[in-house]
Amino acid sequence: MNEKLYDYMDWPRIEAVVYGEEASPKDVMHPRITKDGVLIQSFFPEAVNVQVVTEKKTYVMEKQDEAGYFAVILPEKEIPEYFFSVEWENRVEKWKDPYQYPGRISVEEERAFCAGVYYEAYKKMGAHPVKIDGTPGTYFAVWAPNAVRVSVVGDFNQWDGRRHPMHRMPMSGIFELFIPGVNAGAIYKYEIKVKGGEICLKADPYGNGTEKPPACASLVTDLTGFEWHDAEWIEGREKYVDRCQPLSIYETSLPLWENAQELVDFLRETGYTHVEFKPVMEYLDERTEGYSTSAYYAPTTRFGTAVKFQEMVDKLHQADIGVILDWTPAQFPRFDGGLERFDGTALYEIPDEEYAVHPFWGTMLYNYDSPMVRDFLIANACFWVEVYHADGIRMDDVDAMLYLDYGRAPGMWNPNFYGTNENLYAVEFLKHLNSIMKKRNPGVLLIAQEDGLWPELTDYVENDHIGFDYKWSGGWTKDFLEYLSVKPEQRSSCHDQLTLSMLYAYCEHYVLTLGSRDVGSLNDFSEKLWGNNEQKAAQIRAAYSYMFLHPGCKMSAPDKDMPCSLKKCIKDLNDLYCENPALWKKDDECDGFQWIQLMKYEERVITFLRKTEDPKETILAICNFSDISYEKYRTGIPFFGTYQEIFNSDLKKYGGNSETDTKRKNVCKGAMDGYPYFMETKLPALSVMIFSCEPEKEDRKEKQEMSGKKTRRKKK
């Protein structure tokens, strides 16, 4: 053995490398200049022979340990360009030395990560094809602070964890390594040696691609090459900051569509402003429909490549359709390669095992007390908005985040230090996320699915509230569907389920939902309703019509192969909604709504106005949830004018029985429903009628009529 070489070797740490227990291999194995030349070291387990090849010469490395640790001193004054030529029993490989390259995460970024404010962690964490010093390869970075050793393994190194141990950054516990020659498309995992010696194989928490389920290995993916064409849309979405825009959302799943164009065509045909996808992030269990996310930074392979998903979002934006993604920041699934006990400890989940498991789903609950876990989730939300151009995030299962006693019996949970049931760490996480998203991406929508009674969930963070833009109105949906499930003749006894929502409609900014989890498919919806097929179809049209009239944004999910008649009805409702400011401009103000009659429970009819500051924009709605048609139905009117039917859910083109009524209706003077005027119209059973209003002065109308009479007399 070369004595000079021997003296330069750090034998205790070399032994740690050989035994797979060295957390900082760059300290040991990086090339360095000595007074005798350039020291090069490498560890290629079970290699027969290793050479260092430079532009000028090839040097045979000396085996320092029988396990495969090699070293050589090059008679050079500077570190040259070089690579290893490695001879195995049956092959020869060429490798550049991964330990000669610097890390890419700066001290400032590492410090921000530890503080939970590294919002662009997705740019460095995970696996990124890059060039360093002109050499192509992939940079890997993963957080595993309690691991003894972390290695990158894959086909490129025969899944041998001894070959590419990563370097630990001391402040954060991030392990990082640039591996030359590993390109996009490579399959990999992290081999983690935990305290006690156990070896675990884990998928990359920040990985941008995965194998097809049920396999869960990560896939090196390049996200930098796609050319977007939606700059105009991205710039224009800031208008949604004021929450005074029409918002009609179609809920669906990616696998239902053959391609992006099919979805774009459907949304154009139906008139929706936005599409909401059930989770597009990769998942393993088909039964969860994506709500048990296994790879937070990777789109599901069920729809194709990352580029294919980028193309879909781009096409939707060019068609003026926004994209909202369902997201699961409350819990993650339990599987061997997942986040649970990632580095041998409770790293992502709540440390207390008694409270770490979701009481309903058996999944693991996130630990919001950890700044690094909060950073993982906040950076993930930013990732989908900033890399994939999503326009909104709908957060699932927010109840499980906010309430310590969620799904737990008395005595089975511990209160916070105030003695109450709020998860204060989750509250701060959500405030942080919502405030940062608004600063970084104005106009991006943040929607909560929270069925509890958390006060002012959609008020601003600046007012010490959580700061969501909208929340699902679970109460409205539940009451309305229960009302519809009752036979028409019995609905008078539960009439308040139609009207109760107006007592709280302005407490929050709501999204009304008749989505897939609410009603299922159209067949499922139909099964819940009374009557024959024609009557069921009429009630479905009336239900959608009432939703579009009620204060609040809209979300629905009629089947993509719905009958053409229903598709026409949905399209006209969406157009009517978007074109009439009275139906959205004052959704959050009580003076944007006015009851005309709400207590005619025996008739099962409600009548109301939707309004803006301009009386000419007023909309009159009459909703008949009875199976009885009224030939001359009278409703009170607060002001004089003429009224024009602009929608009738019973029209023949929608599958009903009525003809379009193009005649303007004049109101009559006479007290009705507490108002000085009334209007008379034919009101079909199980229908909704909508009228535009044109206010006029009563004396002017009378003068016009008198003038008309005089003209007719002269002609005679």
XYZ file of C-alpha atoms in Angstrom:
716
model
C 0.000 0.000 0.000
C 1.302 3.464 -0.889
C 2.425 5.003 2.429
C 1.764 8.593 1.332
C -1.709 7.576 0.229
C -2.283 5.734 3.497
C -1.390 8.815 5.542
C -3.980 10.958 3.747
C -6.823 8.518 4.384
C -9.414 9.245 7.127
C -9.773 5.620 8.152
C -12.566 5.888 10.773
C -14.793 7.713 8.266
C -13.777 5.436 5.413
C -14.941 2.562 7.584
C -18.246 4.419 8.064
C -18.569 4.706 4.274
C -17.864 1.003 3.820
C -20.384 0.013 6.486
C -23.048 2.401 5.187
C -23.053 4.736 8.190
C -21.442 7.906 6.833
C -23.906 10.801 6.668
C -21.482 13.296 5.096
C -19.506 11.406 2.422
C -18.394 14.588 0.626
C -16.226 15.402 3.628
C -14.401 12.114 3.072
C -14.520 11.470 -0.662
C -14.347 14.840 -2.411
C -11.194 15.327 -4.534
C -8.660 17.526 -2.825
C -5.225 18.970 -3.463
C -2.397 17.786 -1.228
C 1.322 18.597 -1.235
C 1.851 15.296 -3.055
C -0.822 15.797 -5.708
C -4.583 15.404 -6.107
C -6.212 12.788 -3.885
C -9.135 10.959 -5.558
C -11.225 8.397 -3.662
C -14.210 6.245 -4.596
C -16.344 3.436 -3.266
C -17.493 0.860 -5.814
C -18.505 -2.232 -3.838
C -17.300 -5.495 -5.362
C -15.563 -3.762 -8.304
C -12.568 -5.653 -9.730
C -10.635 -2.634 -10.923
C -11.141 1.163 -10.971
C -9.230 3.727 -13.006
C -9.230 7.516 -13.034
C -9.275 8.785 -16.609
C -8.193 12.358 -17.390
C -7.648 14.074 -20.731
C -3.930 13.249 -20.568
C -3.617 9.958 -18.724
C -5.279 6.992 -17.052
C -4.398 6.187 -13.431
C -5.059 2.853 -11.750
C -6.651 3.300 -8.338
C -5.403 1.277 -5.410
C -7.899 -0.807 -3.466
C -7.796 0.393 0.141
C -10.494 -1.906 1.490
C -11.629 -5.270 0.192
C -15.241 -4.053 0.201
C -14.348 -1.864 -2.790
C -12.870 1.387 -1.486
C -10.311 2.797 -3.939
C -7.887 5.744 -3.883
C -5.096 7.297 -5.915
C -2.912 10.413 -5.833
C -2.656 12.108 -9.218
C 0.620 13.927 -9.857
C -1.283 17.136 -10.609
C -1.287 20.613 -9.031
C -4.955 21.267 -9.862
C -7.980 18.994 -9.912
C -8.379 17.897 -13.558
C -11.467 16.853 -15.479
C -11.810 13.126 -14.855
C -14.119 10.147 -14.707
C -13.979 6.642 -13.264
C -13.691 3.560 -15.447
C -15.084 0.766 -13.288
C -14.567 -2.869 -14.142
C -16.988 -5.393 -12.678
C -17.025 -9.130 -13.249
C -19.124 -8.902 -16.391
C -19.160 -5.246 -17.448
C -17.341 -1.933 -17.498
C -19.022 1.354 -16.509
C -17.967 4.978 -16.774
C -18.927 7.348 -13.967
C -18.100 10.896 -13.097
C -17.347 11.467 -9.431
C -20.541 12.746 -7.710
C -18.581 14.053 -4.729
C -16.657 16.636 -6.747
C -19.802 18.746 -7.361
C -21.145 21.435 -5.028
C -24.622 21.356 -3.527
C -27.357 23.559 -4.962
C -29.229 24.525 -1.785
C -27.803 27.735 -0.355
C -27.399 28.493 3.337
C -30.189 31.068 3.039
C -32.538 28.516 1.463
C -31.662 25.939 4.096
C -32.335 28.464 6.842
C -35.680 29.366 5.226
C -36.602 25.679 5.042
C -35.913 25.255 8.754
C -38.098 28.276 9.461
C -40.944 26.969 7.281
C -40.723 29.844 4.789
C -38.922 28.246 1.830
C -41.920 28.504 -0.482
C -39.954 27.456 -3.568
C -38.536 24.303 -1.980
C -39.929 22.417 -4.985
C -37.159 23.954 -7.129
C -34.369 22.193 -5.216
C -35.944 19.396 -3.165
C -36.719 16.148 -4.969
C -34.960 15.126 -8.189
C -34.069 17.702 -10.867
C -32.254 17.056 -14.158
C -29.639 19.817 -14.350
C -26.143 20.590 -15.594
C -23.457 21.416 -13.050
C -20.147 22.688 -14.405
C -21.297 21.549 -17.847
C -22.011 17.995 -16.700
C -25.580 16.676 -17.155
C -27.131 14.615 -14.390
C -29.754 14.774 -11.660
C -29.619 16.653 -8.381
C -31.352 14.853 -5.502
C -32.379 16.368 -2.160
C -34.506 14.856 0.611
C -35.242 15.777 4.228
C -34.446 12.954 6.669
C -32.802 14.584 9.725
C -32.848 11.506 11.963
C -31.445 9.027 9.429
C -28.046 7.432 9.930
C -27.468 7.410 6.172
C -29.481 8.141 3.022
C -28.589 6.861 -0.457
C -30.114 7.260 -3.901
C -30.817 3.859 -5.460
C -32.142 2.862 -8.866
C -31.439 0.854 -11.998
C -28.449 3.116 -12.650
C -26.603 1.659 -9.629
C -28.240 -1.777 -9.385
C -30.284 -0.546 -6.400
C -27.152 -0.764 -4.266
C -27.359 1.740 -1.406
C -23.596 1.619 -0.892
C -22.923 3.251 -4.268
C -24.417 6.745 -3.845
C -24.695 7.805 -0.199
C -25.963 11.372 0.033
C -24.397 14.258 1.924
C -26.144 15.608 5.022
C -26.557 19.357 5.418
C -25.974 19.912 9.138
C -28.452 22.724 9.821
C -31.553 21.105 8.333
C -30.931 17.399 7.995
C -31.459 17.648 4.231
C -29.461 15.006 2.338
C -28.318 16.056 -1.146
C -26.252 14.693 -4.017
C -25.712 15.411 -7.708
C -25.290 12.183 -9.697
C -23.814 12.717 -13.165
C -25.303 10.669 -15.975
C -28.686 10.074 -14.335
C -31.283 11.563 -16.658
C -35.026 12.151 -16.876
C -36.910 8.860 -16.928
C -34.703 7.140 -14.348
C -36.573 5.236 -11.626
C -35.288 5.768 -8.103
C -35.970 5.593 -4.375
C -34.152 6.637 -1.244
C -32.533 3.907 0.805
C -32.619 5.105 4.398
C -30.664 3.499 7.205
C -32.393 4.361 10.464
C -31.151 4.239 14.003
C -30.972 0.612 15.046
C -29.697 -0.441 11.629
C -32.977 -1.109 9.790
C -32.947 -0.292 6.050
C -36.038 1.332 4.493
C -36.833 2.114 0.867
C -38.848 5.310 0.471
C -40.360 7.144 -2.474
C -39.333 10.776 -2.882
C -41.738 13.104 -0.995
C -40.880 15.875 -3.477
C -40.651 13.609 -6.552
C -42.169 15.034 -9.755
C -43.029 11.658 -11.269
C -43.824 8.094 -10.262
C -44.130 4.585 -11.595
C -47.610 3.404 -12.459
C -49.507 2.215 -9.364
C -49.461 -0.069 -7.499
C -45.674 0.430 -7.832
C -44.569 3.523 -5.936
C -40.972 4.265 -6.975
C -40.223 7.829 -8.059
C -39.351 8.885 -11.596
C -36.840 11.600 -12.470
C -38.948 14.138 -14.371
C -38.021 17.332 -16.215
C -40.677 20.030 -15.831
C -38.753 22.870 -17.446
C -39.333 22.294 -21.157
C -43.038 23.072 -21.560
C -43.951 26.297 -23.384
C -47.062 27.942 -21.949
C -49.489 30.083 -23.968
C -51.743 31.334 -21.161
C -50.058 34.590 -20.086
C -53.197 36.603 -20.814
C -55.318 34.290 -18.674
C -52.844 34.314 -15.752
C -52.704 38.107 -15.819
C -56.474 38.400 -15.964
C -57.299 36.097 -13.064
C -56.481 38.860 -10.563
C -60.081 39.971 -11.062
C -61.155 37.156 -8.727
C -59.543 38.947 -5.783
C -62.731 40.967 -5.174
C -64.974 37.860 -4.950
C -67.518 39.652 -7.116
C -67.209 37.537 -10.249
C -69.375 34.721 -11.633
C -67.902 31.397 -10.566
C -69.542 28.229 -11.915
C -67.426 25.119 -11.345
C -67.699 21.730 -13.012
C -66.382 18.913 -10.816
C -64.812 15.901 -12.512
C -61.928 13.402 -12.518
C -59.067 13.288 -15.008
C -59.461 9.597 -15.947
C -62.999 10.249 -17.263
C -61.658 12.136 -20.291
C -59.942 10.774 -23.366
C -57.930 13.945 -23.873
C -57.799 17.647 -23.118
C -59.789 18.678 -26.187
C -62.731 16.480 -25.205
C -62.938 18.227 -21.836
C -62.516 21.696 -23.335
C -65.312 21.017 -25.846
C -67.618 19.764 -23.092
C -67.025 22.812 -20.885
C -67.641 25.156 -23.795
C -70.876 23.313 -24.598
C -72.071 23.668 -20.998
C -70.769 27.163 -20.206
C -68.837 26.568 -16.976
C -66.247 29.155 -15.939
C -64.010 26.675 -14.071
C -63.307 22.976 -13.802
C -62.435 21.334 -10.490
C -60.456 18.111 -10.639
C -60.563 15.523 -7.941
C -56.957 15.074 -6.791
C -54.610 14.888 -9.765
C -51.687 14.008 -7.487
C -50.604 10.364 -7.645
C -52.449 7.841 -5.445
C -52.277 4.100 -4.940
C -55.734 3.073 -3.726
C -58.390 3.307 -6.452
C -61.170 3.259 -3.852
C -60.146 6.675 -2.524
C -60.589 8.423 -5.918
C -57.320 10.237 -5.262
C -58.096 11.554 -1.787
C -55.322 9.434 -0.290
C -52.366 11.130 -1.965
C -49.189 9.065 -2.215
C -47.017 11.529 -4.213
C -47.786 15.189 -3.569
C -45.558 16.646 -6.283
C -46.414 14.232 -9.115
C -49.507 14.174 -11.357
C -51.129 10.770 -11.579
C -49.879 8.456 -14.313
C -53.500 7.499 -14.965
C -53.769 10.501 -17.268
C -50.292 10.282 -18.757
C -47.145 12.346 -18.408
C -46.546 15.617 -16.607
C -46.383 17.354 -19.987
C -49.808 15.983 -20.890
C -51.283 17.550 -17.772
C -49.532 20.855 -18.522
C -51.030 20.764 -22.019
C -54.501 20.234 -20.584
C -54.251 23.224 -18.237
C -52.876 25.363 -21.066
C -55.757 24.398 -23.392
C -58.319 25.138 -20.682
C -56.834 28.561 -20.056
C -56.819 29.381 -23.756
C -60.526 28.532 -23.721
C -61.019 30.968 -20.773
C -61.672 28.153 -18.307
C -60.045 28.177 -14.878
C -58.594 25.094 -13.190
C -59.174 24.212 -9.526
C -57.437 21.235 -7.907
C -58.645 19.223 -4.946
C -55.822 18.900 -2.404
C -55.399 16.813 0.740
C -53.273 18.650 3.339
C -54.951 16.921 6.298
C -53.725 13.336 5.979
C -51.539 10.918 4.024
C -51.801 7.143 3.430
C -49.900 4.393 5.185
C -47.659 2.275 2.952
C -44.089 1.045 3.229
C -42.616 3.548 0.796
C -44.579 6.533 2.073
C -44.164 9.390 4.542
C -44.976 7.413 7.682
C -41.860 7.142 9.891
C -39.902 8.411 6.930
C -36.492 8.491 8.585
C -37.338 5.981 11.299
C -39.141 8.621 13.351
C -42.508 10.388 13.224
C -41.228 13.044 10.846
C -44.325 14.152 8.921
C -47.022 12.783 11.216
C -48.095 13.793 14.729
C -45.471 12.346 17.108
C -48.034 11.024 19.592
C -49.173 7.699 18.104
C -52.501 7.926 19.911
C -53.452 11.059 17.951
C -51.519 10.473 14.719
C -54.159 8.331 12.983
C -57.209 9.832 11.254
C -60.232 8.562 13.224
C -62.280 7.799 10.086
C -59.831 6.865 7.337
C -56.975 5.244 9.238
C -54.509 7.527 7.454
C -51.830 9.620 9.158
C -52.441 13.215 10.262
C -49.817 15.853 9.511
C -47.783 17.474 12.275
C -48.423 21.212 11.779
C -46.176 21.989 14.737
C -43.148 21.248 12.513
C -41.957 24.216 10.380
C -40.482 21.789 7.846
C -43.783 19.904 7.491
C -45.613 23.196 7.054
C -43.053 24.169 4.432
C -43.574 20.861 2.586
C -47.298 21.577 2.299
C -47.143 25.306 1.561
C -44.482 24.744 -1.095
C -46.681 21.990 -2.537
C -49.663 24.322 -2.922
C -47.364 26.921 -4.543
C -45.950 24.194 -6.803
C -49.310 23.322 -8.364
C -50.150 26.993 -8.859
C -46.741 28.171 -10.072
C -45.494 25.150 -12.024
C -48.786 23.724 -13.328
C -50.683 27.073 -13.439
C -53.633 25.955 -11.298
C -56.084 28.766 -10.538
C -57.423 27.430 -7.269
C -56.927 24.898 -4.495
C -59.894 23.186 -2.820
C -58.698 21.803 0.511
C -60.308 18.554 1.557
C -61.133 17.473 5.117
C -60.354 20.814 6.767
C -62.426 19.709 9.781
C -59.825 17.055 10.574
C -57.207 19.792 10.598
C -58.990 22.392 12.693
C -60.578 20.322 15.465
C -58.608 18.284 17.995
C -61.739 16.302 18.855
C -62.702 15.595 15.225
C -64.181 12.094 15.133
C -63.055 11.392 18.707
C -65.219 10.521 21.682
C -65.079 12.589 24.894
C -61.977 11.721 26.862
C -60.161 10.506 23.725
C -58.500 13.829 22.932
C -56.468 16.504 24.690
C -57.510 20.168 24.582
C -55.093 22.948 23.663
C -53.535 25.121 26.355
C -56.644 27.322 26.341
C -58.707 24.266 27.229
C -60.577 24.285 23.890
C -60.742 21.961 20.876
C -59.024 24.089 18.220
C -55.802 22.776 16.699
C -53.851 26.006 17.043
C -50.937 24.742 14.946
C -53.283 23.906 12.065
C -54.929 27.324 12.363
C -51.564 29.062 12.036
C -50.591 26.803 9.137
C -53.761 27.677 7.205
C -53.366 31.393 7.914
C -49.766 31.196 6.719
C -50.677 29.277 3.573
C -53.593 31.512 2.630
C -51.717 34.773 3.208
C -48.618 33.647 1.279
C -50.648 32.315 -1.648
C -52.487 35.614 -1.969
C -49.232 37.583 -1.932
C -47.493 35.344 -4.456
C -50.462 34.588 -6.726
C -53.265 37.189 -6.531
C -56.585 35.872 -7.796
C -55.879 32.208 -7.069
C -58.908 30.780 -5.233
C -58.560 29.015 -1.878
C -61.628 26.950 -0.986
C -62.274 24.968 2.185
C -64.396 21.868 2.602
C -65.308 22.289 6.249
C -68.614 21.027 7.596
C -68.179 22.360 11.119
C -69.139 25.790 12.357
C -65.777 27.514 12.369
C -66.644 31.239 12.505
C -65.685 33.569 9.657
C -63.537 31.011 7.887
C -63.528 33.201 4.775
C -62.672 36.468 6.489
C -59.217 37.930 5.951
C -56.048 36.891 7.763
C -55.502 40.598 8.439
C -58.659 40.425 10.584
C -57.150 37.485 12.504
C -59.255 34.947 10.617
C -58.105 32.030 8.483
C -58.415 33.722 5.117
C -60.064 31.263 2.720
C -61.797 32.808 -0.279
C -64.746 30.403 -0.123
C -66.056 27.404 1.757
C -68.411 24.683 0.616
C -71.937 25.261 1.902
C -72.562 21.795 3.279
C -75.601 22.982 5.240
C -77.404 24.283 2.163
C -76.704 21.085 0.229
C -77.830 18.803 3.038
C -81.080 20.704 3.681
C -81.946 21.066 0.002
C -81.377 17.401 -0.842
C -83.377 16.286 2.182
C -86.225 18.538 1.024
C -86.115 17.061 -2.483
C -86.137 13.511 -1.132
C -89.599 14.076 0.359
C -92.749 13.535 -1.708
C -94.176 16.850 -2.997
C -97.367 16.569 -0.938
C -95.246 16.255 2.230
C -92.812 19.083 1.461
C -94.969 21.675 3.197
C -93.876 20.172 6.539
C -90.186 20.791 5.788
C -90.524 24.066 3.885
C -87.948 25.760 6.112
C -85.222 23.615 4.542
C -85.640 25.771 1.443
C -85.453 29.073 3.313
C -83.186 28.465 6.323
C -80.001 29.106 4.365
C -80.852 32.781 3.996
C -80.290 33.195 7.734
C -76.579 32.430 7.327
C -75.912 33.034 3.622
C -73.847 36.148 4.348
C -71.822 34.789 7.269
C -69.286 33.339 4.827
C -68.432 33.394 1.136
C -69.994 30.123 -0.024
C -69.743 27.676 -2.872
C -73.062 25.847 -3.263
C -72.434 22.232 -4.202
C -74.409 19.642 -6.095
C -71.286 17.643 -6.832
C -70.486 13.976 -7.124
C -70.119 13.370 -3.400
C -73.463 15.151 -2.854
C -75.699 13.522 -5.467
C -73.504 10.934 -7.216
C -74.278 10.329 -10.874
C -77.473 11.529 -12.539
C -78.920 8.059 -12.014
C -78.042 8.287 -8.316
C -79.606 11.740 -8.135
C -82.728 10.502 -9.875
C -83.059 7.559 -7.475
C -83.280 9.971 -4.549
C -86.317 11.728 -6.026
C -90.036 11.009 -6.103
C -92.086 10.404 -9.225
C -91.877 8.941 -12.703
C -88.948 9.562 -15.034
C -90.419 12.781 -16.385
C -91.062 14.156 -12.898
C -87.591 13.143 -11.704
C -85.999 14.907 -14.670
C -88.087 18.026 -13.946
C -86.886 18.063 -10.340
C -83.242 17.730 -11.390
C -83.645 20.738 -13.699
C -85.382 22.663 -10.924
C -82.636 21.761 -8.458
C -79.866 23.077 -10.705
C -81.949 26.159 -11.489
C -82.512 26.965 -7.823
C -78.781 26.568 -7.115
C -77.931 29.098 -9.837
C -80.402 31.574 -8.329
C -79.365 31.218 -4.685
C -76.584 33.515 -3.372
C -73.192 31.814 -3.563
C -70.853 30.465 -6.219
C -71.841 27.217 -7.934
C -70.333 23.744 -8.200
C -72.054 20.837 -9.931
C -71.149 17.601 -11.648
C -73.795 16.367 -14.101
C -72.537 13.359 -16.064
C -70.491 14.150 -19.158
C -72.916 11.962 -21.151
C -76.018 13.658 -19.728
C -79.070 13.903 -22.014
C -78.807 16.661 -24.612
C -81.888 18.339 -23.172
C -80.277 18.651 -19.735
C -77.018 19.845 -21.301
C -78.964 22.670 -23.005
C -80.551 23.552 -19.673
C -77.161 23.655 -17.910
C -75.667 25.760 -20.722
C -78.510 28.279 -20.573
C -78.281 28.471 -16.775
C -74.542 29.101 -16.932
C -74.994 31.765 -19.620
C -77.842 33.379 -17.695
C -75.754 33.349 -14.530
C -72.667 34.903 -16.132
C -74.611 37.522 -18.090
C -76.711 38.836 -15.182
C -74.732 40.666 -12.467
C -77.694 40.378 -10.096
C -76.916 36.646 -9.769
C -73.355 37.145 -8.494
C -72.359 40.758 -7.915
C -73.810 40.973 -4.401
C -73.573 37.353 -3.311
C -72.094 38.418 0.024
C -74.510 41.298 0.714
C -78.006 40.925 2.097
C -79.353 43.748 -0.077
C -78.571 41.634 -3.148
C -81.498 39.338 -2.232
C -85.121 40.062 -1.400
C -87.872 37.645 -0.478
C -91.210 38.144 -2.225
C -92.930 35.142 -0.699
C -91.230 32.562 1.456
C -94.068 31.250 3.628
C -96.444 29.712 1.079
C -95.442 26.269 2.265
C -98.785 24.719 1.298
C -98.176 25.718 -2.306
C -94.482 24.638 -2.081
C -93.533 27.816 -3.951
C -90.933 30.463 -3.128
C -90.435 33.773 -4.927
C -87.569 36.228 -4.568
C -85.530 38.919 -6.271
C -81.789 39.060 -6.994
C -80.536 42.653 -7.227
C -77.667 45.066 -7.815
C -77.483 48.847 -7.338
C -79.141 49.191 -10.759
C -82.888 48.342 -10.626
C -82.762 47.475 -14.332
C -80.572 44.463 -13.499
C -83.132 42.970 -11.082
C -84.054 39.310 -11.553
C -87.356 37.785 -10.406
C -87.374 34.048 -9.610
C -90.387 31.791 -8.977
C -89.593 28.237 -7.831
C -92.391 25.664 -7.762
C -91.437 22.451 -5.939
C -95.008 21.164 -6.053
C -96.260 18.542 -8.497
C -99.205 20.880 -9.210
C -99.283 23.345 -12.101
C -100.841 26.768 -11.494
C -102.621 28.264 -14.517
C -102.756 31.789 -13.113
C -100.215 32.050 -10.353
C -100.020 35.463 -8.718
C -96.944 36.819 -7.005
C -96.411 40.162 -5.314
C -94.176 42.738 -6.983
C -92.443 45.593 -5.108
C -92.187 48.012 -8.022
C -94.080 48.836 -11.192
C -92.738 47.778 -14.572
C -92.719 45.108 -17.252
C -91.323 41.608 -16.837
C -89.876 39.279 -19.460
C -89.491 35.542 -19.066
C -85.807 34.722 -19.683
C -85.721 31.139 -18.401
C -88.183 28.350 -17.734
C -86.888 24.952 -16.617
C -90.026 23.318 -18.055
C -89.337 24.292 -21.669
C -89.648 21.540 -24.268
C -86.030 21.972 -25.367
C -85.015 20.988 -21.812
C -87.329 17.968 -21.770
C -90.363 19.752 -20.285
C -93.782 20.661 -21.633
C -93.881 24.456 -21.919
C -93.523 26.748 -24.905
C -91.245 29.768 -24.766
C -93.211 32.836 -23.635
C -91.843 35.903 -25.415
C -94.643 38.225 -24.254
C -93.791 40.954 -21.786
C -95.923 40.835 -18.661
C -97.312 44.012 -17.157
C -97.815 44.124 -13.424
C -101.177 44.950 -12.013
C -101.954 47.319 -9.202
C -103.233 45.491 -6.150
C -101.842 44.328 -2.830
C -100.223 40.879 -2.840
C -97.626 39.292 -0.517
C -97.236 42.630 1.263
C -96.396 44.534 -1.945
C -98.523 47.069 -3.891
C -98.408 45.217 -7.225
C -98.723 41.677 -8.506
C -97.949 39.667 -11.623
C -99.878 36.695 -12.976
C -98.258 33.839 -14.897
C -98.695 30.187 -15.720
C -96.447 28.214 -13.357
C -95.646 24.612 -14.387
C -95.260 21.869 -11.793
C -91.719 21.168 -10.508
C -90.278 24.124 -12.332
C -88.298 27.327 -11.925
C -89.152 30.487 -13.868
C -86.871 33.525 -14.135
C -87.853 37.016 -15.308
C -85.911 40.136 -16.128
C -87.372 43.356 -14.733
C -87.772 46.749 -16.342
C -88.959 49.263 -13.750
C -91.274 52.017 -14.946
C -93.141 54.876 -13.365
C -96.792 54.020 -12.901
C -98.124 57.429 -13.996
C -96.016 57.248 -17.176
C -97.517 53.871 -18.010
C -101.036 55.176 -17.477
C -100.352 58.191 -19.722
C -99.068 55.869 -22.459
C -102.232 53.770 -22.197
C -104.469 56.852 -22.289
C -102.554 58.177 -25.318
C -103.093 54.878 -27.065
C -106.830 54.992 -26.430
C -107.099 58.551 -27.841
C -105.194 57.518 -30.975
C -107.540 54.597 -31.566
C -110.600 56.883 -31.202
C -109.242 59.333 -33.811
C -108.678 56.497 -36.261
C -112.288 55.454 -35.847
